[in-house]
Coordinates of C-alpha atoms in Angstrom, one line a residue:
X28 CA -26.1 -56.8 -60.2
X29 CA -28.8 -54.3 -59.6
X30 CA -29.7 -51.9 -62.4
X31 CA -28.9 -48.1 -62.0
X32 CA -31.0 -46.1 -59.9
X33 CA -32.0 -43.0 -62.0
X34 CA -34.2 -40.2 -60.5
X35 CA -35.1 -37.1 -62.3
X36 CA -36.5 -34.1 -60.2
X37 CA -37.2 -30.5 -60.2
X38 CA -34.5 -28.5 -59.2
X39 CA -35.8 -27.1 -55.9
X40 CA -35.6 -27.6 -52.1
X41 CA -39.0 -29.3 -51.7
X42 CA -38.2 -32.1 -54.3
X43 CA -34.6 -32.8 -53.1
X44 CA -36.0 -33.5 -49.5
X45 CA -37.7 -36.8 -50.8
X46 CA -35.0 -38.6 -52.5
X47 CA -36.2 -42.2 -52.6
X48 CA -33.6 -44.6 -52.8
X49 CA -30.9 -45.3 -50.2
X50 CA -28.3 -45.6 -53.1
X51 CA -29.0 -42.1 -53.9
X52 CA -28.5 -40.7 -50.3
X53 CA -26.0 -42.9 -48.4
X54 CA -24.0 -43.9 -51.4
X55 CA -21.4 -41.9 -53.7
X56 CA -23.6 -40.7 -56.8
X57 CA -23.3 -38.9 -60.0
X58 CA -25.7 -36.1 -60.8
X59 CA -26.6 -33.7 -63.7
X60 CA -28.2 -30.1 -63.4
X61 CA -29.6 -28.9 -66.5
X62 CA -31.9 -26.5 -68.3
X63 CA -33.3 -27.8 -71.6
X64 CA -34.3 -24.5 -73.0
X65 CA -31.2 -22.8 -72.9
X66 CA -29.4 -25.5 -73.1
X67 CA -26.7 -25.7 -70.3
X68 CA -25.8 -28.2 -67.8
X69 CA -23.4 -29.0 -64.8
X70 CA -22.0 -32.7 -64.1
X71 CA -21.0 -33.4 -60.5
X72 CA -20.4 -36.4 -58.2
X73 CA -20.8 -36.3 -54.4
X74 CA -21.2 -38.7 -51.4
X75 CA -24.3 -36.7 -50.0
X76 CA -26.8 -35.7 -52.4
X77 CA -29.2 -33.7 -50.4
X78 CA -26.5 -31.7 -48.9
X79 CA -24.7 -31.1 -52.0
X80 CA -28.0 -30.1 -54.1
X81 CA -28.8 -27.6 -51.3
X82 CA -25.4 -26.1 -51.7
X83 CA -26.1 -25.9 -55.5
X84 CA -29.5 -24.1 -54.9
X85 CA -27.7 -21.4 -52.7
X86 CA -25.2 -20.8 -55.7
X87 CA -26.3 -18.0 -58.0
X88 CA -24.4 -19.7 -60.8
X89 CA -26.7 -22.7 -60.5
X90 CA -29.9 -20.8 -60.4
X91 CA -30.4 -21.1 -64.2
X92 CA -31.0 -24.8 -63.8
X93 CA -34.7 -26.3 -63.7
X94 CA -34.1 -30.0 -63.2
X95 CA -31.6 -32.5 -61.8
X96 CA -30.9 -36.3 -62.6
X97 CA -29.5 -38.4 -59.8
X98 CA -27.8 -41.4 -61.0
X99 CA -26.8 -44.2 -58.2
X100 CA -25.8 -47.9 -58.0
X101 CA -25.5 -50.1 -55.1
X102 CA -21.9 -50.8 -56.1
X103 CA -20.9 -47.3 -56.6
X104 CA -17.7 -46.1 -54.9
X105 CA -16.1 -42.7 -55.3
X106 CA -13.3 -43.8 -57.7
X107 CA -16.2 -45.0 -60.0
X108 CA -18.3 -41.8 -59.6
X109 CA -15.6 -39.7 -60.4
X110 CA -14.4 -41.7 -63.5
X111 CA -18.2 -41.7 -64.5
X112 CA -18.5 -37.9 -64.0
X113 CA -15.3 -37.3 -66.2
X114 CA -16.6 -39.7 -69.0
X115 CA -20.0 -37.7 -69.0
X116 CA -18.3 -34.5 -69.4
X117 CA -16.1 -36.0 -72.3
X118 CA -19.0 -37.3 -74.0
X119 CA -21.3 -34.4 -73.3
X120 CA -18.5 -32.2 -75.0
X121 CA -18.6 -34.5 -78.0
X122 CA -22.5 -34.5 -78.3
X123 CA -21.9 -30.7 -78.5
X124 CA -25.6 -30.0 -77.6
X125 CA -25.2 -28.7 -73.8
X126 CA -23.0 -25.6 -72.6
X127 CA -21.3 -26.8 -69.5
X128 CA -20.8 -25.0 -66.4
X129 CA -17.8 -27.3 -65.3
X130 CA -14.4 -26.1 -64.7
X131 CA -11.1 -27.8 -63.9
X132 CA -11.0 -28.2 -60.0
X133 CA -7.3 -28.7 -60.0
X134 CA -4.4 -29.9 -62.2
X135 CA -3.4 -32.6 -59.7
X136 CA -6.5 -34.8 -60.4
X137 CA -5.8 -38.0 -62.1
X138 CA -8.2 -41.0 -62.9
X139 CA -6.1 -43.9 -61.4
X140 CA -6.7 -47.6 -61.6
X141 CA -9.2 -49.1 -59.3
X142 CA -11.1 -52.4 -58.7
X143 CA -13.2 -53.2 -61.6
X144 CA -12.6 -49.9 -63.5
X145 CA -13.3 -51.5 -66.9
X146 CA -16.6 -52.6 -65.9
X147 CA -17.6 -49.3 -64.5
X148 CA -16.2 -47.5 -67.6
X149 CA -17.9 -49.8 -70.2
X150 CA -21.1 -51.7 -68.9
X151 CA -22.2 -49.2 -66.3
X152 CA -21.4 -46.2 -68.3
X153 CA -23.1 -47.4 -71.4
X154 CA -26.3 -48.0 -69.4
X155 CA -25.9 -44.5 -68.0
X156 CA -25.5 -42.9 -71.4
X157 CA -28.3 -45.0 -73.1
X158 CA -30.7 -43.9 -70.1
X159 CA -29.7 -40.2 -70.8
X160 CA -30.5 -40.7 -74.4
X161 CA -34.0 -41.9 -73.7
X162 CA -34.5 -38.7 -71.3
X163 CA -33.3 -36.6 -74.4
X164 CA -30.3 -35.1 -72.5
X165 CA -27.8 -37.1 -74.8
X166 CA -28.3 -37.5 -78.5
X167 CA -25.5 -39.5 -80.3
X168 CA -24.5 -43.0 -79.5
X169 CA -21.2 -43.8 -77.7
X170 CA -19.9 -45.4 -80.9
X171 CA -20.1 -42.4 -83.0
X172 CA -18.9 -39.9 -80.2
X173 CA -15.6 -42.0 -79.7
X174 CA -14.7 -41.6 -83.3
X175 CA -15.2 -37.7 -83.1
X176 CA -12.1 -35.7 -82.9
X177 CA -13.7 -33.3 -80.6
X178 CA -14.0 -36.4 -78.1
X179 CA -10.4 -37.4 -78.7
X180 CA -9.1 -33.8 -78.0
X181 CA -11.5 -33.1 -75.0
X182 CA -9.8 -31.3 -72.2
X183 CA -11.3 -33.5 -69.7
X184 CA -9.5 -36.7 -71.1
X185 CA -7.6 -39.0 -68.9
X186 CA -3.9 -37.9 -68.7
X187 CA -1.1 -40.4 -68.5
X188 CA 1.4 -39.9 -65.5
X189 CA 3.8 -38.4 -68.0
X190 CA 1.3 -36.3 -69.5
X191 CA 0.0 -35.1 -66.0
X192 CA 3.6 -34.5 -64.8
X193 CA 4.4 -32.0 -67.7
X194 CA 1.0 -30.3 -67.4
X195 CA 1.6 -29.6 -63.7
X196 CA 5.3 -28.6 -64.4
X197 CA 3.9 -26.1 -67.0
X198 CA 1.4 -24.7 -64.8
X199 CA 4.0 -24.1 -62.3
X200 CA 6.3 -22.7 -64.8
X201 CA 3.5 -20.1 -65.8
X202 CA 2.6 -19.0 -62.2
X203 CA 6.4 -18.5 -61.6
X204 CA 7.0 -16.4 -64.6
X205 CA 3.8 -14.5 -65.5
X206 CA 4.9 -11.5 -63.4
X207 CA 8.6 -11.6 -64.3
X208 CA 10.1 -9.4 -67.2
X209 CA 11.1 -10.7 -70.5
X210 CA 9.9 -13.8 -72.3
X211 CA 9.8 -17.4 -71.1
X212 CA 9.7 -20.4 -73.3
X213 CA 8.6 -24.2 -72.4
X214 CA 9.3 -26.7 -75.3
X215 CA 7.7 -29.9 -75.6
X216 CA 9.1 -32.3 -78.0
X217 CA 7.3 -35.7 -79.2
X218 CA 6.9 -37.9 -82.0
X219 CA 3.5 -38.4 -83.7
X220 CA 1.0 -40.2 -81.3
X221 CA 2.7 -39.2 -78.1
X222 CA -0.5 -37.2 -76.8
X223 CA 1.0 -33.7 -77.6
X224 CA -2.5 -32.2 -78.7
X225 CA -4.3 -33.9 -75.8
X226 CA -1.9 -32.5 -73.4
X227 CA -2.3 -29.0 -75.0
X228 CA -6.2 -29.2 -75.0
X229 CA -6.2 -30.1 -71.3
X230 CA -3.5 -27.4 -70.2
X231 CA -5.1 -24.5 -72.3
X232 CA -8.6 -25.3 -70.7
X233 CA -7.1 -25.3 -67.2
X234 CA -5.3 -22.1 -67.7
X235 CA -8.3 -20.5 -69.0
X236 CA -10.2 -21.6 -65.8
X237 CA -7.5 -20.1 -63.7
X238 CA -7.6 -16.9 -65.8
X239 CA -11.3 -16.8 -64.8
X240 CA -10.7 -17.3 -61.1
X241 CA -10.0 -14.0 -59.3
X242 CA -8.0 -15.7 -56.5
X243 CA -5.5 -17.4 -59.0
X244 CA -2.1 -15.9 -59.9
X245 CA -3.1 -16.3 -63.6
X246 CA -6.4 -14.2 -63.1
X247 CA -7.4 -12.0 -65.8
X248 CA -4.6 -13.2 -68.2
X249 CA -4.9 -12.9 -71.9
X250 CA -4.1 -16.4 -73.3
X251 CA -4.3 -18.0 -76.9
X252 CA -3.9 -21.5 -78.4
X253 CA -2.5 -21.2 -81.9
X254 CA -2.9 -23.8 -84.5
X255 CA -1.4 -23.9 -87.9
X256 CA -3.9 -26.6 -89.1
X257 CA -7.4 -25.6 -90.5
X258 CA -8.9 -29.1 -89.5
X259 CA -7.5 -28.9 -86.0
X260 CA -8.8 -25.3 -85.5
X261 CA -12.5 -26.5 -86.4
X262 CA -12.2 -29.1 -83.5
X263 CA -10.9 -26.7 -81.0
X264 CA -13.4 -24.3 -81.7
X265 CA -16.0 -26.9 -81.5
X266 CA -14.8 -27.8 -78.0
X267 CA -15.1 -24.2 -77.0
X268 CA -18.9 -24.3 -77.5
X269 CA -19.3 -26.7 -74.6
X270 CA -17.0 -25.3 -71.9
X271 CA -17.4 -22.1 -69.9
X272 CA -14.1 -20.4 -70.2
X273 CA -13.0 -21.3 -73.7
X274 CA -13.9 -18.9 -76.4
X275 CA -13.4 -19.2 -80.2
X276 CA -11.6 -15.8 -80.1
X277 CA -8.8 -17.4 -78.2
X278 CA -7.9 -20.1 -80.9
X279 CA -6.1 -18.3 -83.8
X280 CA -3.8 -19.3 -86.6
X281 CA -0.1 -18.0 -86.2
X282 CA -0.1 -15.0 -88.7
X283 CA -3.5 -13.5 -87.7
X284 CA -2.2 -13.7 -84.0
X285 CA 0.8 -11.9 -84.8
X286 CA -0.9 -9.3 -86.9
X287 CA -3.7 -8.9 -84.2
X288 CA -1.0 -8.2 -81.5
X289 CA 0.8 -5.7 -83.9
X290 CA -2.6 -4.0 -84.8
X291 CA -3.7 -3.5 -81.0
X292 CA 0.2 -2.9 -80.1
X293 CA -0.3 -5.6 -77.3
X294 CA 1.3 -8.7 -75.8
X295 CA -0.3 -11.8 -74.9
X296 CA 0.2 -13.5 -71.6
X297 CA 0.4 -17.1 -72.2
X298 CA 0.5 -18.6 -75.9
X299 CA 0.4 -22.2 -76.5
X300 CA 1.5 -23.4 -80.0
X301 CA 0.4 -26.7 -81.3
X302 CA 2.5 -28.3 -84.0
X303 CA 4.9 -25.4 -84.3
X304 CA 6.8 -27.6 -86.7
X305 CA 4.5 -26.0 -89.2
X306 CA 5.5 -22.5 -88.5
X307 CA 7.2 -20.5 -91.1
X308 CA 10.8 -20.1 -90.9
X309 CA 11.0 -17.4 -93.5
X310 CA 9.0 -14.5 -94.8
X311 CA 5.9 -15.5 -96.8
X312 CA 4.0 -12.7 -98.4
X313 CA 1.3 -15.0 -99.7
X314 CA 0.3 -15.8 -96.1
X315 CA 0.5 -12.3 -95.1
X316 CA 3.8 -13.0 -93.0
X317 CA 6.3 -10.3 -93.4
X318 CA 9.0 -11.3 -90.7
X319 CA 11.9 -13.9 -90.6
X320 CA 10.5 -16.5 -88.4
X321 CA 7.0 -17.2 -87.0
X322 CA 8.0 -18.8 -83.8
X323 CA 10.5 -15.9 -83.0
X324 CA 7.7 -13.4 -83.7
X325 CA 5.1 -15.3 -81.5
X326 CA 7.7 -15.5 -78.5
X327 CA 8.1 -11.8 -78.9
X328 CA 4.6 -11.2 -78.4
X329 CA 4.0 -13.4 -75.5
X330 CA 5.2 -13.4 -71.8
X331 CA 5.2 -17.2 -71.9
X332 CA 5.4 -19.5 -74.8
X333 CA 4.5 -23.2 -74.7
X334 CA 5.8 -24.7 -77.8
X335 CA 4.8 -28.2 -79.1
X336 CA 7.5 -29.4 -81.6
X337 CA 8.0 -32.6 -83.7
X338 CA 10.9 -31.9 -86.4
X339 CA 9.8 -35.2 -88.3
X340 CA 6.5 -33.6 -89.2
X341 CA 7.8 -30.6 -91.3
X342 CA 6.1 -30.6 -94.4
X343 CA 7.1 -27.4 -96.4
X344 CA 10.4 -26.0 -97.2
X345 CA 9.3 -22.4 -96.0
X346 CA 8.6 -24.0 -92.6
X347 CA 11.8 -26.0 -92.7
X348 CA 13.1 -26.7 -89.0
X349 CA 16.0 -28.5 -87.6
X350 CA 17.5 -28.6 -84.2
X351 CA 20.0 -26.0 -84.7
X352 CA 17.4 -23.4 -86.0
X353 CA 15.2 -24.2 -82.9
X354 CA 18.0 -24.0 -80.4
X355 CA 19.2 -20.8 -81.9
X356 CA 15.7 -19.2 -81.3
X357 CA 15.0 -20.8 -77.8
X358 CA 18.5 -20.2 -76.4
X359 CA 17.7 -16.4 -76.3
X360 CA 15.2 -16.9 -73.7
X361 CA 14.7 -18.3 -70.4
X362 CA 13.5 -21.9 -71.5
X363 CA 12.7 -25.5 -70.3
X364 CA 12.3 -28.6 -72.6
X365 CA 10.5 -31.7 -72.0
X366 CA 10.3 -34.8 -74.1
X367 CA 7.0 -37.0 -74.3
X368 CA 8.0 -40.6 -75.2
X369 CA 4.8 -42.8 -74.7
X370 CA 2.9 -43.8 -77.7
X371 CA -0.9 -43.4 -77.3
X372 CA -2.3 -43.7 -81.0
X373 CA -0.9 -46.9 -82.4
X374 CA -2.7 -49.9 -80.4
X375 CA 0.3 -52.2 -80.8
X376 CA 3.5 -53.0 -79.4
X377 CA 6.8 -50.9 -80.1
X378 CA 7.7 -53.0 -83.0
X379 CA 5.1 -51.3 -85.3
X380 CA 6.4 -47.5 -84.6
X381 CA 9.9 -48.9 -84.9
X382 CA 9.1 -50.6 -88.3
X383 CA 7.6 -47.2 -89.5
X384 CA 10.6 -45.4 -88.2
X385 CA 12.8 -47.4 -90.1
X386 CA 10.7 -47.1 -93.2
X387 CA 10.9 -43.5 -93.2
X388 CA 14.7 -43.8 -92.7
X389 CA 14.5 -45.7 -96.2
X390 CA 15.2 -49.1 -94.3
X391 CA 13.0 -51.7 -95.5
X392 CA 12.6 -54.5 -92.8
X393 CA 10.3 -57.5 -92.4
X394 CA 6.7 -56.5 -91.7
X395 CA 6.1 -57.1 -88.0
X396 CA 3.8 -60.1 -87.4
X397 CA 1.2 -58.8 -85.0
X398 CA -0.2 -61.1 -82.4
X399 CA -2.4 -58.3 -80.9
X400 CA -6.2 -58.6 -82.1
X401 CA -6.3 -54.9 -81.5
X402 CA -4.0 -53.9 -84.4
X403 CA -3.4 -55.2 -88.0
X404 CA -0.7 -54.2 -90.6
X405 CA -1.0 -55.6 -94.0
X406 CA 0.5 -55.0 -97.4
X407 CA -1.9 -55.4 -100.6
X408 CA -1.1 -56.5 -104.0
X409 CA -4.3 -55.3 -105.4
X410 CA -5.5 -51.8 -105.2
X411 CA -9.3 -52.8 -105.6
X412 CA -8.8 -55.2 -102.7
X413 CA -7.0 -52.6 -100.7
X414 CA -10.0 -50.1 -101.2
X415 CA -12.5 -52.7 -100.3
X416 CA -10.7 -53.6 -97.1
X417 CA -10.7 -50.0 -95.8
X418 CA -14.1 -49.5 -96.7
X419 CA -15.1 -52.9 -94.8
X420 CA -13.3 -51.6 -91.6
X421 CA -15.2 -48.2 -92.0
X422 CA -18.5 -50.1 -92.1
X423 CA -17.7 -52.2 -89.1
X424 CA -15.7 -49.7 -86.8
X425 CA -16.3 -46.3 -88.5
X426 CA -13.5 -43.6 -89.1
X427 CA -11.4 -45.8 -91.5
X428 CA -10.0 -43.9 -94.5
X429 CA -7.6 -43.9 -97.4
X430 CA -4.9 -41.2 -97.5
X431 CA -2.0 -40.9 -100.1
X432 CA 1.3 -39.1 -100.4
X433 CA 1.1 -35.8 -102.4
X434 CA 1.7 -37.4 -105.9
X435 CA -1.5 -36.3 -107.7
X436 CA -2.7 -33.1 -109.5
X437 CA -5.9 -31.4 -110.2
X438 CA -7.7 -32.7 -113.2
X439 CA -7.3 -30.2 -116.3
X440 CA -10.8 -29.0 -115.7
X441 CA -10.0 -28.0 -112.3
X442 CA -13.0 -29.9 -110.7
X443 CA -11.1 -32.6 -108.6
X444 CA -7.9 -34.3 -107.9
X445 CA -7.8 -37.9 -108.7
X446 CA -5.7 -40.6 -107.2
X447 CA -4.2 -43.5 -109.2
X448 CA -6.7 -43.1 -112.2
X449 CA -5.7 -46.5 -113.6
X450 CA -6.4 -48.2 -110.4
X451 CA -8.2 -46.6 -107.5
X452 CA -9.5 -43.7 -109.4
X453 CA -10.9 -41.7 -106.3
X454 CA -11.0 -38.0 -105.7
X455 CA -8.8 -36.6 -103.0
X456 CA -7.6 -33.9 -100.7
X457 CA -11.0 -32.3 -100.6
X458 CA -11.8 -29.7 -97.7
X459 CA -14.8 -27.6 -98.2
X460 CA -16.6 -26.9 -94.8
X461 CA -16.4 -26.6 -91.2
X462 CA -16.4 -30.2 -90.6
X463 CA -13.3 -32.3 -90.0
X464 CA -12.6 -34.2 -93.4
X465 CA -12.5 -37.8 -91.7
X466 CA -15.9 -37.3 -90.0
X467 CA -17.8 -36.5 -93.1
X468 CA -19.5 -40.1 -94.1
X469 CA -18.9 -39.4 -97.9
X470 CA -15.0 -39.0 -97.4
X471 CA -14.8 -42.9 -97.3
X472 CA -15.1 -42.5 -101.3
X473 CA -12.2 -39.9 -101.3
X474 CA -8.6 -40.1 -100.5
X475 CA -7.2 -37.6 -97.9
X476 CA -3.6 -36.1 -97.8
X477 CA -1.3 -35.1 -95.0
X478 CA -3.4 -31.7 -94.9
X479 CA -6.5 -33.5 -94.2
X480 CA -5.5 -35.9 -91.3
X481 CA -2.3 -34.4 -89.7
X482 CA -2.9 -34.5 -86.0
X483 CA -5.9 -36.5 -86.0
X484 CA -6.8 -40.3 -85.3
X485 CA -8.3 -43.0 -87.7
X486 CA -9.4 -46.3 -86.6
X487 CA -7.8 -47.9 -89.6
X488 CA -5.8 -46.0 -92.3
X489 CA -5.1 -47.0 -95.9
X490 CA -1.8 -45.6 -97.1
X491 CA -1.3 -45.2 -100.8
X492 CA 2.4 -44.9 -101.6
X493 CA 2.3 -42.9 -104.8
X494 CA 4.8 -42.5 -107.5
X495 CA 7.3 -40.6 -105.9
X496 CA 8.0 -43.7 -103.5
X497 CA 9.9 -46.4 -105.2
X498 CA 12.4 -49.2 -104.5
X499 CA 16.3 -49.1 -104.9
X500 CA 17.2 -52.6 -105.7
X501 CA 20.9 -51.9 -105.9
X502 CA 21.0 -50.5 -102.3
X503 CA 18.1 -52.3 -100.9
X504 CA 16.2 -49.2 -99.7
X505 CA 13.3 -47.0 -100.3
X506 CA 14.0 -44.7 -103.2
X507 CA 12.6 -41.3 -103.1
X508 CA 11.7 -39.3 -106.4
X509 CA 11.1 -35.8 -105.7
X510 CA 10.4 -34.8 -109.2
X511 CA 7.2 -36.9 -108.9
X512 CA 6.1 -35.1 -105.6
X513 CA 3.0 -32.8 -106.8
X514 CA 2.9 -30.6 -103.5
X515 CA 4.5 -27.6 -105.5
X516 CA 3.8 -25.2 -102.7
X517 CA 5.8 -27.5 -100.2
X518 CA 8.7 -27.4 -102.7
X519 CA 9.1 -23.6 -103.0
X520 CA 12.8 -23.3 -102.9
X521 CA 14.7 -20.9 -100.3
X522 CA 17.3 -18.4 -101.3
X523 CA 18.9 -19.2 -97.9
X524 CA 19.5 -22.6 -98.7
X525 CA 22.0 -23.9 -101.4
X526 CA 20.5 -26.2 -104.2
X527 CA 21.9 -29.3 -102.5
X528 CA 20.3 -28.4 -99.3
X529 CA 17.0 -27.8 -101.0
X530 CA 17.1 -31.1 -102.7
X531 CA 17.8 -32.7 -99.2
X532 CA 14.8 -30.9 -97.5
X533 CA 12.6 -32.2 -100.4
X534 CA 13.5 -35.7 -99.7
X535 CA 12.9 -35.2 -95.9
X536 CA 9.4 -33.6 -96.6
X537 CA 8.3 -36.6 -98.5
X538 CA 9.6 -39.1 -95.7
X539 CA 8.1 -36.9 -93.1
X540 CA 4.7 -37.2 -94.9
X541 CA 4.9 -41.0 -94.9
X542 CA 5.5 -40.9 -91.2
X543 CA 2.4 -38.7 -90.7
X544 CA 0.3 -41.0 -92.9
X545 CA 1.6 -44.3 -91.5
X546 CA 1.0 -43.4 -87.8
X547 CA -2.6 -42.3 -88.3
X548 CA -4.2 -45.7 -87.6
X549 CA -5.1 -46.8 -83.9
X550 CA -6.0 -50.3 -85.1
X551 CA -4.5 -50.8 -88.2
X552 CA -2.2 -49.7 -91.1
X553 CA -3.0 -51.0 -94.6
X554 CA -0.5 -50.2 -97.4
X555 CA -0.6 -50.3 -101.2
X556 CA 2.4 -49.2 -103.1
X557 CA 1.7 -47.8 -106.8
X558 CA 5.2 -48.8 -107.7
X559 CA 5.5 -52.3 -109.0
X560 CA 8.9 -53.0 -107.7
X561 CA 8.2 -51.5 -104.1
X562 CA 5.0 -53.5 -103.9
X563 CA 6.8 -56.8 -104.7
X564 CA 9.4 -55.9 -102.1
X565 CA 6.8 -55.1 -99.4
X566 CA 4.9 -58.3 -100.2
X567 CA 8.0 -60.4 -99.8
X568 CA 8.8 -58.6 -96.6
X569 CA 5.4 -59.3 -95.1
X570 CA 6.1 -63.1 -95.8
X571 CA 9.5 -63.1 -94.0

């Protein structure tokens, strides 16, 4: 097949009248308008290059651009050019160098399957990207960008049919209720890895594009995306740099949002809440929250609330949620609920999520034998072999890390935490700057916790089951020793729960943390149990 046709031109009428190749004039093409000095860009696709460029030249918004790159191919069709256009937007966002002028054209768009889609997605797009790197429009490699959380949470990522369905339903819900009195709630439930955050990112970007469109029913609305997780908010704020209608000020943590609304005596229009299972369900003076329940206070300060919720990711007693508590709050308002069921993160069949689900219900079943070359699950006898295996995967594929249950404390001098000092002896749970923990190269020499990886993907995850996780030989099940779990803040007891309930919730929190850790890996899960009895049992189950 013929190589790409790639023309760089000054962005003016005289230059655009002399487009050389027939594959740039009479065929579908992809194009980039850009200004290197500012730096800003617009990415598009068209079936008539000259006409489209002249339309752009008449548009005041495009007057800032000095150059255009036209990209053609004798085998381009419009499905392929739309696909490549969307991929370029995603990778430009991840590259994080150019501010894009692109806005969501419609929530109905979906990248469907078409003939030779993989060929265009991989071979052709790789050539396009490498050519852009030669022209200094793109900087990082595709391999590096794929591993960035900013790429994985891009608002332009392809949505599944189920995700697109719920996105369209929520947009309609917002349009129908934005002018109605009272508070309106849309609840989205889904397990780890079901694409909740990707959906929310796409949804918020579209809502903000509508908010900037004077003809839209959502025009001039004041909207927020709330994130309770420090690592995640860094990613959303990085995405905001690249897109025209996303602003850092619209990404907040729940308590600052509540306090800001109170200070200004104002109400938000549409508020999206990622990982609402992390919201406080009791007063917490330490976090400057002085009400009974964060979710209820958010709903009271919003015309429309879109809530992402997974009760199996609750990690603190002060954030303890169950179905009854959730329904007690949402039933006060006009509400709808949607359940996400498709698993996107784990690149294996349903047997792996099912095995993990049983594990975190304390049931120990034979370890799945995976035939799929794209996923591996492995139990380790030796801690050094486990450590070296994760390091090896990181060298080959990148973004592979070791994580652990929260079973370790600071060293006495307060300098660092250390995990399994007699075995792995690695520092852990260190979060210092504005970069996501797993994206820092040196963190391959550290161990992460639920607080450094919740909500994020890894290629391979190595999970250390610390001293709080053992094996009950008599009942042939997982044994949870809450006294050995060192997350003291998570276990701060509540006066509204009796001692037996507090103890039950503590065990749930530990099991939830295991569920979160084990479901981080896209291509593999490696497990090392520090408890000798559990390690022996898991190794035996791996041989069955």
